[in-house]
mmCIF file of C-alpha atoms in Angstrom:
data_model
loop_
_atom_site.group_PDB
_atom_site.id
_atom_site.type_symbol
_atom_site.label_atom_id
_atom_site.label_comp_id
_atom_site.label_asym_id
_atom_site.label_seq_id
_atom_site.Cartn_x
_atom_site.Cartn_y
_atom_site.Cartn_z
ATOM 1 C CA MET W 29 -11.965 13.868 1.107
ATOM 2 C CA ARG W 30 -12.316 12.307 4.629
ATOM 3 C CA ARG W 31 -16.184 14.082 4.677
ATOM 4 C CA SER W 32 -16.532 12.311 1.408
ATOM 5 C CA ARG W 33 -15.360 8.962 2.609
ATOM 6 C CA VAL W 34 -17.351 9.196 5.574
ATOM 7 C CA ALA W 35 -20.179 9.327 3.084
ATOM 8 C CA GLY W 36 -19.405 6.688 1.225
ATOM 9 C CA LEU W 37 -19.070 3.798 4.266
ATOM 10 C CA ALA W 38 -22.556 5.028 5.480
ATOM 11 C CA VAL W 39 -24.058 4.130 1.296
ATOM 12 C CA ALA W 40 -21.156 0.654 2.019
ATOM 13 C CA ALA W 41 -22.595 0.093 5.548
ATOM 14 C CA ALA W 42 -26.247 0.703 4.319
ATOM 15 C CA ALA W 43 -25.877 -1.888 1.532
ATOM 16 C CA VAL W 44 -23.927 -4.859 3.498
ATOM 17 C CA VAL W 45 -26.617 -4.495 6.562
ATOM 18 C CA THR W 46 -29.333 -4.939 4.403
ATOM 19 C CA ALA W 47 -28.200 -7.633 2.830
ATOM 20 C CA GLY W 48 -28.979 -9.501 6.263
ATOM 21 C CA VAL W 49 -31.520 -7.692 8.117
ATOM 22 C CA ILE W 50 -35.132 -9.074 9.193
ATOM 23 C CA LEU W 51 -37.469 -7.023 7.914
ATOM 24 C CA LEU W 52 -39.887 -5.806 10.745
ATOM 25 C CA PRO W 53 -43.351 -4.163 9.102
ATOM 26 C CA LEU W 54 -43.117 -2.103 12.775
ATOM 27 C CA PRO W 55 -43.851 1.876 13.259
ATOM 28 C CA ASP W 56 -41.618 3.775 14.776
ATOM 29 C CA GLY W 57 -41.753 3.614 18.095
ATOM 30 C CA THR W 58 -44.289 0.752 18.645
ATOM 31 C CA THR W 59 -43.617 -0.239 21.669
ATOM 32 C CA SER W 60 -44.433 -4.093 22.728
ATOM 33 C CA SER W 61 -44.948 -5.862 25.948
ATOM 34 C CA ALA W 62 -42.522 -8.008 28.013
ATOM 35 C CA ARG W 63 -42.293 -11.957 26.517
ATOM 36 C CA ALA W 64 -41.651 -14.607 28.699
ATOM 37 C CA LEU W 65 -38.489 -15.668 27.428
ATOM 38 C CA PRO W 66 -35.105 -12.353 27.993
ATOM 39 C CA PRO W 67 -34.697 -11.177 24.381
ATOM 40 C CA GLU W 68 -30.749 -11.861 23.421
ATOM 41 C CA THR W 69 -29.257 -8.334 23.908
ATOM 42 C CA ALA W 70 -26.570 -6.861 23.611
ATOM 43 C CA THR W 71 -25.107 -2.848 25.736
ATOM 44 C CA VAL W 72 -24.800 -0.131 23.020
ATOM 45 C CA THR W 73 -21.284 1.170 23.513
ATOM 46 C CA LYS W 74 -20.082 4.605 22.727
ATOM 47 C CA GLY W 75 -16.387 5.290 21.627
ATOM 48 C CA ARG W 76 -14.123 4.670 18.688
ATOM 49 C CA LEU W 77 -14.597 3.010 15.712
ATOM 50 C CA ASP W 78 -12.885 2.238 12.271
ATOM 51 C CA SER W 79 -13.903 1.382 9.281
ATOM 52 C CA GLN W 80 -12.307 -1.003 7.300
ATOM 53 C CA ILE W 81 -12.234 -3.053 3.820
ATOM 54 C CA THR W 82 -10.365 -6.409 3.901
ATOM 55 C CA ASP W 83 -9.049 -8.157 0.703
ATOM 56 C CA ASP W 84 -6.625 -10.081 -0.333
ATOM 57 C CA GLY W 85 -3.383 -9.345 -1.291
ATOM 58 C CA THR W 86 -0.255 -10.433 -2.045
ATOM 59 C CA LEU W 87 3.640 -10.014 -1.441
ATOM 60 C CA GLY W 88 6.901 -9.552 -3.032
ATOM 61 C CA TYR W 89 9.613 -7.151 -3.938
ATOM 62 C CA ARG W 90 8.404 -4.115 -5.353
ATOM 63 C CA ARG W 91 7.414 -3.044 -9.955
ATOM 64 C CA ARG W 92 5.814 -0.257 -11.057
ATOM 65 C CA PRO W 93 2.801 0.182 -10.371
ATOM 66 C CA ASP W 94 2.149 -1.342 -13.195
ATOM 67 C CA GLY W 95 3.394 -4.480 -12.353
ATOM 68 C CA SER W 96 6.711 -4.336 -14.851
ATOM 69 C CA PRO W 97 9.766 -4.466 -13.393
ATOM 70 C CA TYR W 98 12.282 -1.250 -13.448
ATOM 71 C CA SER W 99 14.415 -1.564 -16.129
ATOM 72 C CA ALA W 100 18.455 0.106 -16.183
ATOM 73 C CA VAL W 101 19.205 1.043 -19.343
ATOM 74 C CA ASN W 102 23.050 1.202 -20.316
ATOM 75 C CA GLN W 103 25.164 4.679 -21.407
ATOM 76 C CA ALA W 104 28.394 3.366 -21.709
ATOM 77 C CA ARG W 105 30.795 1.554 -24.474
ATOM 78 C CA GLY W 106 32.380 -1.199 -25.025
ATOM 79 C CA ILE W 107 32.329 -5.121 -24.529
ATOM 80 C CA TYR W 108 30.370 -6.607 -21.190
ATOM 81 C CA THR W 109 32.989 -8.127 -19.367
ATOM 82 C CA GLN W 110 30.444 -8.555 -16.065
ATOM 83 C CA LEU W 111 26.798 -9.000 -15.316
ATOM 84 C CA PRO W 112 24.944 -9.496 -12.911
ATOM 85 C CA GLN W 113 23.065 -12.826 -12.228
ATOM 86 C CA ASP W 114 19.831 -13.202 -11.302
ATOM 87 C CA GLY W 115 18.084 -13.094 -7.423
ATOM 88 C CA ASP W 116 21.236 -10.513 -7.454
ATOM 89 C CA LYS W 117 20.791 -7.958 -4.335
ATOM 90 C CA VAL W 118 22.451 -4.687 -5.550
ATOM 91 C CA GLY W 119 23.226 -1.810 -2.820
ATOM 92 C CA CYS W 120 22.892 1.826 -4.587
ATOM 93 C CA GLY W 121 27.240 2.586 -4.698
ATOM 94 C CA GLU W 122 27.521 -0.954 -5.968
ATOM 95 C CA THR W 123 28.868 -1.710 -8.591
ATOM 96 C CA LEU W 124 25.735 -3.341 -11.550
ATOM 97 C CA TYR W 125 28.305 -4.421 -14.020
ATOM 98 C CA ARG W 126 31.398 -3.999 -16.315
ATOM 99 C CA VAL W 127 31.860 -2.507 -19.552
ATOM 100 C CA ASP W 128 35.912 -3.358 -21.042
ATOM 101 C CA ASP W 129 35.884 -4.576 -17.291
ATOM 102 C CA ARG W 130 35.298 -0.725 -16.221
ATOM 103 C CA PRO W 131 32.952 -1.162 -13.128
ATOM 104 C CA VAL W 132 29.526 0.550 -13.975
ATOM 105 C CA LEU W 133 27.827 1.852 -10.467
ATOM 106 C CA LEU W 134 24.609 1.235 -9.113
ATOM 107 C CA LEU W 135 22.916 4.456 -8.176
ATOM 108 C CA CYS W 136 19.818 5.625 -6.100
ATOM 109 C CA GLY W 137 17.629 8.460 -7.631
ATOM 110 C CA ASP W 138 14.485 8.581 -9.505
ATOM 111 C CA THR W 139 15.966 11.124 -13.018
ATOM 112 C CA PRO W 140 18.075 8.468 -15.588
ATOM 113 C CA ALA W 141 21.568 9.208 -16.333
ATOM 114 C CA TYR W 142 21.679 11.684 -19.450
ATOM 115 C CA ARG W 143 24.669 13.915 -19.340
ATOM 116 C CA ASP W 144 28.381 14.139 -18.025
ATOM 117 C CA LEU W 145 28.439 15.371 -13.863
ATOM 118 C CA SER W 146 31.042 17.673 -13.579
ATOM 119 C CA THR W 147 32.041 20.601 -11.237
ATOM 120 C CA GLY W 148 29.402 23.616 -11.832
ATOM 121 C CA ALA W 149 27.052 21.188 -13.187
ATOM 122 C CA LYS W 150 23.010 22.217 -11.835
ATOM 123 C CA GLY W 151 19.989 19.995 -11.307
ATOM 124 C CA LYS W 152 17.904 16.813 -9.828
ATOM 125 C CA ASP W 153 20.284 14.301 -11.818
ATOM 126 C CA VAL W 154 23.139 16.704 -9.922
ATOM 127 C CA GLY W 155 20.748 16.430 -6.641
ATOM 128 C CA GLN W 156 20.296 12.436 -6.221
ATOM 129 C CA LEU W 157 24.474 12.572 -7.280
ATOM 130 C CA ASN W 158 24.718 13.778 -4.311
ATOM 131 C CA ARG W 159 22.288 12.513 -1.970
ATOM 132 C CA ASN W 160 24.336 9.446 -2.467
ATOM 133 C CA LEU W 161 27.401 10.999 -1.920
ATOM 134 C CA LYS W 162 25.572 12.466 1.784
ATOM 135 C CA VAL W 163 26.158 16.263 0.420
ATOM 136 C CA SER W 164 23.737 18.286 0.437
ATOM 137 C CA GLY W 165 21.820 21.205 -2.175
ATOM 138 C CA ASP W 166 21.657 20.362 -6.516
ATOM 139 C CA ARG W 167 24.975 21.631 -7.256
ATOM 140 C CA PHE W 168 27.668 19.224 -7.967
ATOM 141 C CA THR W 169 30.946 21.960 -6.349
ATOM 142 C CA SER W 170 34.293 21.056 -4.438
ATOM 143 C CA LYS W 171 32.744 18.538 -2.120
ATOM 144 C CA THR W 172 30.681 16.632 -4.758
ATOM 145 C CA ALA W 173 34.767 16.057 -6.434
ATOM 146 C CA ARG W 174 36.009 15.368 -2.766
ATOM 147 C CA ALA W 175 33.453 12.484 -2.094
ATOM 148 C CA LEU W 176 33.307 11.415 -6.014
ATOM 149 C CA ARG W 177 36.813 10.621 -5.754
ATOM 150 C CA LYS W 178 36.788 9.065 -3.017
ATOM 151 C CA LEU W 179 33.816 6.341 -4.105
ATOM 152 C CA GLN W 180 35.901 6.000 -7.893
ATOM 153 C CA LYS W 181 38.356 5.148 -5.774
ATOM 154 C CA GLN W 182 36.736 2.396 -2.962
ATOM 155 C CA ARG W 183 35.419 0.995 -6.645
ATOM 156 C CA GLY W 184 38.460 0.949 -8.545
ATOM 157 C CA MET W 185 37.598 2.775 -11.439
ATOM 158 C CA LYS W 186 39.259 6.165 -12.578
ATOM 159 C CA VAL W 187 39.320 8.510 -10.146
ATOM 160 C CA THR W 188 38.472 11.604 -12.051
ATOM 161 C CA GLY W 189 35.958 13.282 -9.638
ATOM 162 C CA GLU W 190 33.974 13.290 -12.823
ATOM 163 C CA LEU W 191 30.501 11.039 -13.696
ATOM 164 C CA PRO W 192 31.024 10.690 -17.249
ATOM 165 C CA LEU W 193 27.958 9.555 -18.703
ATOM 166 C CA GLY W 194 27.895 6.057 -18.249
ATOM 167 C CA ASP W 195 30.071 5.265 -15.092
ATOM 168 C CA ALA W 196 26.102 4.809 -13.354
ATOM 169 C CA VAL W 197 23.299 3.809 -13.814
ATOM 170 C CA PHE W 198 20.071 5.128 -11.484
ATOM 171 C CA MET W 199 17.119 3.232 -9.546
ATOM 172 C CA PRO W 200 15.349 4.583 -7.099
ATOM 173 C CA VAL W 201 16.253 2.387 -4.193
ATOM 174 C CA SER W 202 18.589 -0.935 -4.205
ATOM 175 C CA ILE W 203 17.398 -3.448 -6.528
ATOM 176 C CA ARG W 204 17.322 -7.619 -6.847
ATOM 177 C CA VAL W 205 18.441 -8.631 -10.215
ATOM 178 C CA ILE W 206 15.066 -10.461 -11.864
ATOM 179 C CA GLY W 207 16.402 -10.537 -15.486
ATOM 180 C CA VAL W 208 19.557 -9.592 -17.503
ATOM 181 C CA ALA W 209 18.857 -8.256 -21.411
ATOM 182 C CA GLY W 210 23.005 -7.907 -22.151
ATOM 183 C CA ARG W 211 24.914 -10.741 -22.171
ATOM 184 C CA LEU W 212 28.641 -11.420 -21.786
ATOM 185 C CA GLY W 213 31.119 -10.773 -24.945
ATOM 186 C CA THR W 214 28.886 -8.401 -26.973
ATOM 187 C CA ILE W 215 28.575 -4.985 -27.828
ATOM 188 C CA ALA W 216 27.065 -2.482 -24.912
ATOM 189 C CA ARG W 217 24.859 0.240 -26.946
ATOM 190 C CA ALA W 218 24.077 3.503 -25.340
ATOM 191 C CA GLY W 219 20.148 3.476 -24.294
ATOM 192 C CA ALA W 220 20.039 -0.855 -25.342
ATOM 193 C CA GLU W 221 18.303 -2.323 -21.745
ATOM 194 C CA VAL W 222 21.325 -3.858 -19.655
ATOM 195 C CA VAL W 223 18.900 -5.350 -17.000
ATOM 196 C CA GLN W 224 15.512 -6.171 -15.099
ATOM 197 C CA ALA W 225 14.779 -5.875 -11.622
ATOM 198 C CA SER W 226 12.531 -4.778 -8.653
ATOM 199 C CA LEU W 227 13.435 -2.776 -6.059
ATOM 200 C CA ALA W 228 15.235 -4.579 -3.080
ATOM 201 C CA GLU W 229 12.097 -2.748 -1.166
ATOM 202 C CA ARG W 230 9.368 -5.451 -0.436
ATOM 203 C CA GLN W 231 5.668 -4.431 -0.420
ATOM 204 C CA VAL W 232 1.766 -5.839 -0.373
ATOM 205 C CA SER W 233 0.102 -5.540 -4.349
ATOM 206 C CA VAL W 234 -3.979 -5.585 -3.642
ATOM 207 C CA ASP W 235 -6.725 -6.110 -6.444
ATOM 208 C CA LEU W 236 -9.559 -3.964 -5.172
ATOM 209 C CA ASN W 237 -13.040 -3.744 -6.199
ATOM 210 C CA ALA W 238 -13.109 -1.247 -8.466
ATOM 211 C CA ALA W 239 -16.201 0.327 -6.321
ATOM 212 C CA GLN W 240 -14.322 0.724 -2.736
ATOM 213 C CA GLN W 241 -11.490 3.433 -5.262
ATOM 214 C CA SER W 242 -12.875 5.911 -2.972
ATOM 215 C CA LEU W 243 -13.105 4.788 0.010
ATOM 216 C CA VAL W 244 -9.454 4.121 0.038
ATOM 217 C CA GLU W 245 -6.318 7.115 -0.024
ATOM 218 C CA VAL W 246 -3.098 7.349 0.185
ATOM 219 C CA GLY W 247 -1.329 6.552 4.232
ATOM 220 C CA ASP W 248 -4.109 4.693 4.853
ATOM 221 C CA ARG W 249 -3.018 1.546 7.334
ATOM 222 C CA VAL W 250 -3.262 -1.523 6.924
ATOM 223 C CA GLN W 251 -2.810 -4.486 8.372
ATOM 224 C CA ILE W 252 -0.939 -7.467 7.021
ATOM 225 C CA THR W 253 -1.517 -11.194 8.251
ATOM 226 C CA LEU W 254 0.464 -13.408 6.434
ATOM 227 C CA PRO W 255 0.774 -16.913 5.845
ATOM 228 C CA ASP W 256 2.123 -17.978 8.595
ATOM 229 C CA ASN W 257 -1.115 -16.133 10.742
ATOM 230 C CA THR W 258 1.199 -13.475 11.901
ATOM 231 C CA THR W 259 0.862 -9.513 11.575
ATOM 232 C CA THR W 260 2.402 -6.617 10.693
ATOM 233 C CA SER W 261 1.493 -2.813 9.620
ATOM 234 C CA GLY W 262 1.846 -1.162 7.142
ATOM 235 C CA LYS W 263 0.508 1.826 4.404
ATOM 236 C CA VAL W 264 -1.404 2.543 1.718
ATOM 237 C CA ILE W 265 1.724 4.068 -1.304
ATOM 238 C CA TRP W 266 -0.644 3.778 -4.274
ATOM 239 C CA VAL W 267 -3.961 3.546 -5.784
ATOM 240 C CA GLY W 268 -4.268 3.177 -9.604
ATOM 241 C CA ALA W 269 -6.660 5.294 -11.224
ATOM 242 C CA VAL W 270 -7.698 3.203 -14.042
ATOM 243 C CA ALA W 271 -9.396 0.024 -13.303
ATOM 244 C CA ARG W 272 -8.742 -3.314 -14.902
ATOM 245 C CA ARG W 273 -10.883 -6.242 -16.042
ATOM 246 C CA GLY W 274 -10.019 -8.890 -13.626
ATOM 247 C CA GLU W 275 -9.885 -13.345 -14.731
ATOM 248 C CA GLY W 276 -13.174 -13.841 -13.500
ATOM 249 C CA ALA W 277 -14.503 -11.663 -15.381
ATOM 250 C CA GLY W 278 -16.876 -12.330 -18.567
ATOM 251 C CA SER W 279 -19.585 -14.160 -17.426
ATOM 252 C CA GLY W 280 -22.369 -11.743 -16.721
ATOM 253 C CA THR W 281 -20.758 -10.892 -13.500
ATOM 254 C CA THR W 282 -19.106 -7.140 -12.845
ATOM 255 C CA ASP W 283 -15.194 -7.982 -11.384
ATOM 256 C CA THR W 284 -13.246 -4.390 -12.402
ATOM 257 C CA THR W 285 -10.139 -3.681 -9.274
ATOM 258 C CA ILE W 286 -8.241 -1.100 -8.703
ATOM 259 C CA PRO W 287 -4.625 -1.860 -8.240
ATOM 260 C CA VAL W 288 -3.773 -0.613 -4.675
ATOM 261 C CA LEU W 289 0.071 -0.907 -3.762
ATOM 262 C CA ILE W 290 1.469 -0.842 0.609
ATOM 263 C CA ALA W 291 4.437 -0.455 1.681
ATOM 264 C CA LEU W 292 5.662 -2.046 5.064
ATOM 265 C CA ASP W 293 6.472 -0.125 8.189
ATOM 266 C CA ARG W 294 8.521 -3.541 9.321
ATOM 267 C CA PRO W 295 9.620 -5.481 5.923
ATOM 268 C CA GLN W 296 12.010 -7.676 8.363
ATOM 269 C CA ASP W 297 8.784 -9.463 9.990
ATOM 270 C CA VAL W 298 8.438 -10.953 6.454
ATOM 271 C CA ARG W 299 12.440 -12.424 6.370
ATOM 272 C CA LYS W 300 12.429 -13.946 2.846
ATOM 273 C CA LEU W 301 8.560 -15.172 1.803
ATOM 274 C CA ASP W 302 8.087 -13.740 -2.279
ATOM 275 C CA ASN W 303 5.311 -13.735 -4.064
ATOM 276 C CA ALA W 304 3.071 -14.493 -0.876
ATOM 277 C CA PRO W 305 -0.786 -14.797 -0.736
ATOM 278 C CA VAL W 306 -1.353 -12.737 2.401
ATOM 279 C CA ARG W 307 -4.643 -10.844 3.695
ATOM 280 C CA VAL W 308 -4.795 -7.265 4.128
ATOM 281 C CA GLU W 309 -7.150 -5.169 7.006
ATOM 282 C CA ILE W 310 -6.734 -0.882 5.219
ATOM 283 C CA THR W 311 -8.866 1.321 8.225
ATOM 284 C CA VAL W 312 -10.608 3.611 5.620
ATOM 285 C CA GLY W 313 -11.898 5.976 8.388
ATOM 286 C CA GLU W 314 -12.749 5.880 12.472
ATOM 287 C CA VAL W 315 -14.924 7.811 14.024
ATOM 288 C CA LYS W 316 -13.683 8.629 17.997
ATOM 289 C CA ASP W 317 -17.304 9.105 19.709
ATOM 290 C CA ALA W 318 -19.491 6.601 18.242
ATOM 291 C CA LEU W 319 -22.372 5.320 20.058
ATOM 292 C CA ILE W 320 -21.901 1.439 18.635
ATOM 293 C CA VAL W 321 -23.860 -1.437 18.620
ATOM 294 C CA PRO W 322 -23.984 -4.887 16.559
ATOM 295 C CA VAL W 323 -24.625 -4.562 13.006
ATOM 296 C CA THR W 324 -26.393 -8.427 13.902
ATOM 297 C CA SER W 325 -29.110 -6.365 15.729
ATOM 298 C CA VAL W 326 -29.922 -3.595 12.810
ATOM 299 C CA ILE W 327 -33.462 -4.028 11.765
ATOM 300 C CA GLY W 328 -35.046 -3.096 8.106
ATOM 301 C CA ARG W 329 -38.310 -0.815 8.851
ATOM 302 C CA ALA W 330 -40.531 -2.470 5.266
ATOM 303 C CA ALA W 331 -41.187 1.708 5.697
ATOM 304 C CA GLY W 332 -37.384 2.049 4.094
ATOM 305 C CA GLY W 333 -34.980 2.723 6.772
ATOM 306 C CA PHE W 334 -33.720 0.800 9.571
ATOM 307 C CA ALA W 335 -33.286 0.913 13.417
ATOM 308 C CA VAL W 336 -32.850 -1.144 16.187
ATOM 309 C CA GLU W 337 -35.273 -2.884 19.270
ATOM 310 C CA ARG W 338 -34.190 -1.437 22.691
ATOM 311 C CA VAL W 339 -35.520 -3.267 25.795
ATOM 312 C CA ARG W 340 -35.939 -0.931 28.754
ATOM 313 C CA ALA W 341 -35.343 -1.653 32.428
ATOM 314 C CA ASP W 342 -38.878 -2.979 32.549
ATOM 315 C CA GLY W 343 -38.463 -5.046 30.152
ATOM 316 C CA ARG W 344 -40.561 -3.516 27.541
ATOM 317 C CA ARG W 345 -39.433 -3.487 24.228
ATOM 318 C CA GLU W 346 -39.575 -0.399 21.403
ATOM 319 C CA ILE W 347 -38.500 0.288 18.010
ATOM 320 C CA VAL W 348 -36.096 3.202 18.025
ATOM 321 C CA PRO W 349 -35.379 4.708 14.367
ATOM 322 C CA VAL W 350 -31.342 4.958 13.498
ATOM 323 C CA GLU W 351 -29.341 6.289 10.895
ATOM 324 C CA LEU W 352 -26.012 3.665 9.817
ATOM 325 C CA GLY W 353 -22.704 5.274 10.011
ATOM 326 C CA LEU W 354 -19.097 4.064 9.862
ATOM 327 C CA PHE W 355 -19.012 0.274 9.888
ATOM 328 C CA ASP W 356 -16.407 -1.977 11.192
ATOM 329 C CA ASN W 357 -16.857 -5.454 9.333
ATOM 330 C CA VAL W 358 -13.863 -6.839 10.571
ATOM 331 C CA SER W 359 -15.583 -7.213 14.342
ATOM 332 C CA GLY W 360 -19.226 -6.530 12.474
ATOM 333 C CA ARG W 361 -20.196 -3.591 14.448
ATOM 334 C CA VAL W 362 -21.496 -0.439 13.106
ATOM 335 C CA GLN W 363 -22.685 3.513 14.241
ATOM 336 C CA VAL W 364 -25.733 4.302 14.544
ATOM 337 C CA LYS W 365 -27.190 7.919 14.948
ATOM 338 C CA GLY W 366 -30.899 7.994 17.069
ATOM 339 C CA ALA W 367 -32.637 8.570 20.893
ATOM 340 C CA LEU W 368 -30.047 6.275 21.969
ATOM 341 C CA ALA W 369 -27.119 5.807 24.960
ATOM 342 C CA ALA W 370 -24.546 4.544 25.918
ATOM 343 C CA GLY W 371 -25.270 1.795 28.027
ATOM 344 C CA ASP W 372 -29.106 0.681 26.514
ATOM 345 C CA ARG W 373 -30.086 -2.501 25.915
ATOM 346 C CA VAL W 374 -30.685 -3.741 22.092
ATOM 347 C CA VAL W 375 -32.430 -7.226 20.669
ATOM 348 C CA VAL W 376 -30.143 -9.447 18.838
ATOM 349 C CA PRO W 377 -32.136 -11.318 16.565
ATOM 350 C CA SER W 378 -31.713 -15.351 16.563
ATOM 351 C CA ILE W 379 -31.939 -15.766 12.470
#
């Protein structure tokens, strides 16, 4: 997969460079005499080159990949006697709401509650209950019952060492309430949505040009520029598979995008920012020992392909054909392959 990404980046580099090169009808290896005025030059370097995709994003609280909120589904029976408010943050192990004045807990886990849990039960739902209770394994053991009794006592629940369906709802992590469907004093119906929420985790969402989908992978490193121009880091955690048409499409131009989600390495860097515009640089490729020249030194040949103009020690110039590799659009540099060496000087044309 990495090899195909590098190939895609080379094609992208060629496309970007072609848009701004000077086309010279010079054959391979042509040597020209030294001119009176010395040209502006840059030195060919060798080293690591990273390739980035730069785009705009939005910093906010984590929702589902499609942008919809997470939903807490009630399984308790009775009357709603206490509900959270918009903006409330509820941690795993805390009380989310009350039915008949009985606490309904929020617990961490991806599997929704669907059965009573007691000694002898086994499965994913038991495993996630155990993780909340800091007990290992996916079996409901005496350790599970003991830890559960302790939690029930802390939260003012009936202390049984069992978890009946309706005593807890599971969400992936702690939440931030963004909507309340339940109403105080009304009947709490099993299977009805009671709370809409985003997760308390922060994330950046990006609508990436669909043509760049194959270049971005889960795990790619990201630098994020915040509204105050400070930066923080993160990584890609999800890349959408279905393209969607952007708001600007429909007037003869193609504007399809792929949603990309980015997790923050240091959430504390963003403080209380929500729904804030950010700039992201996703590192999508790297070469450790690349020959590197400025993009502006690359010229297009009338016969096809690319070249640079090398300045020899005696001041004479020669056209050296090159193949383009990885492209760094942030620093304006590109990897080249050809009869060049680190330390060579290449002409940077004045455009």
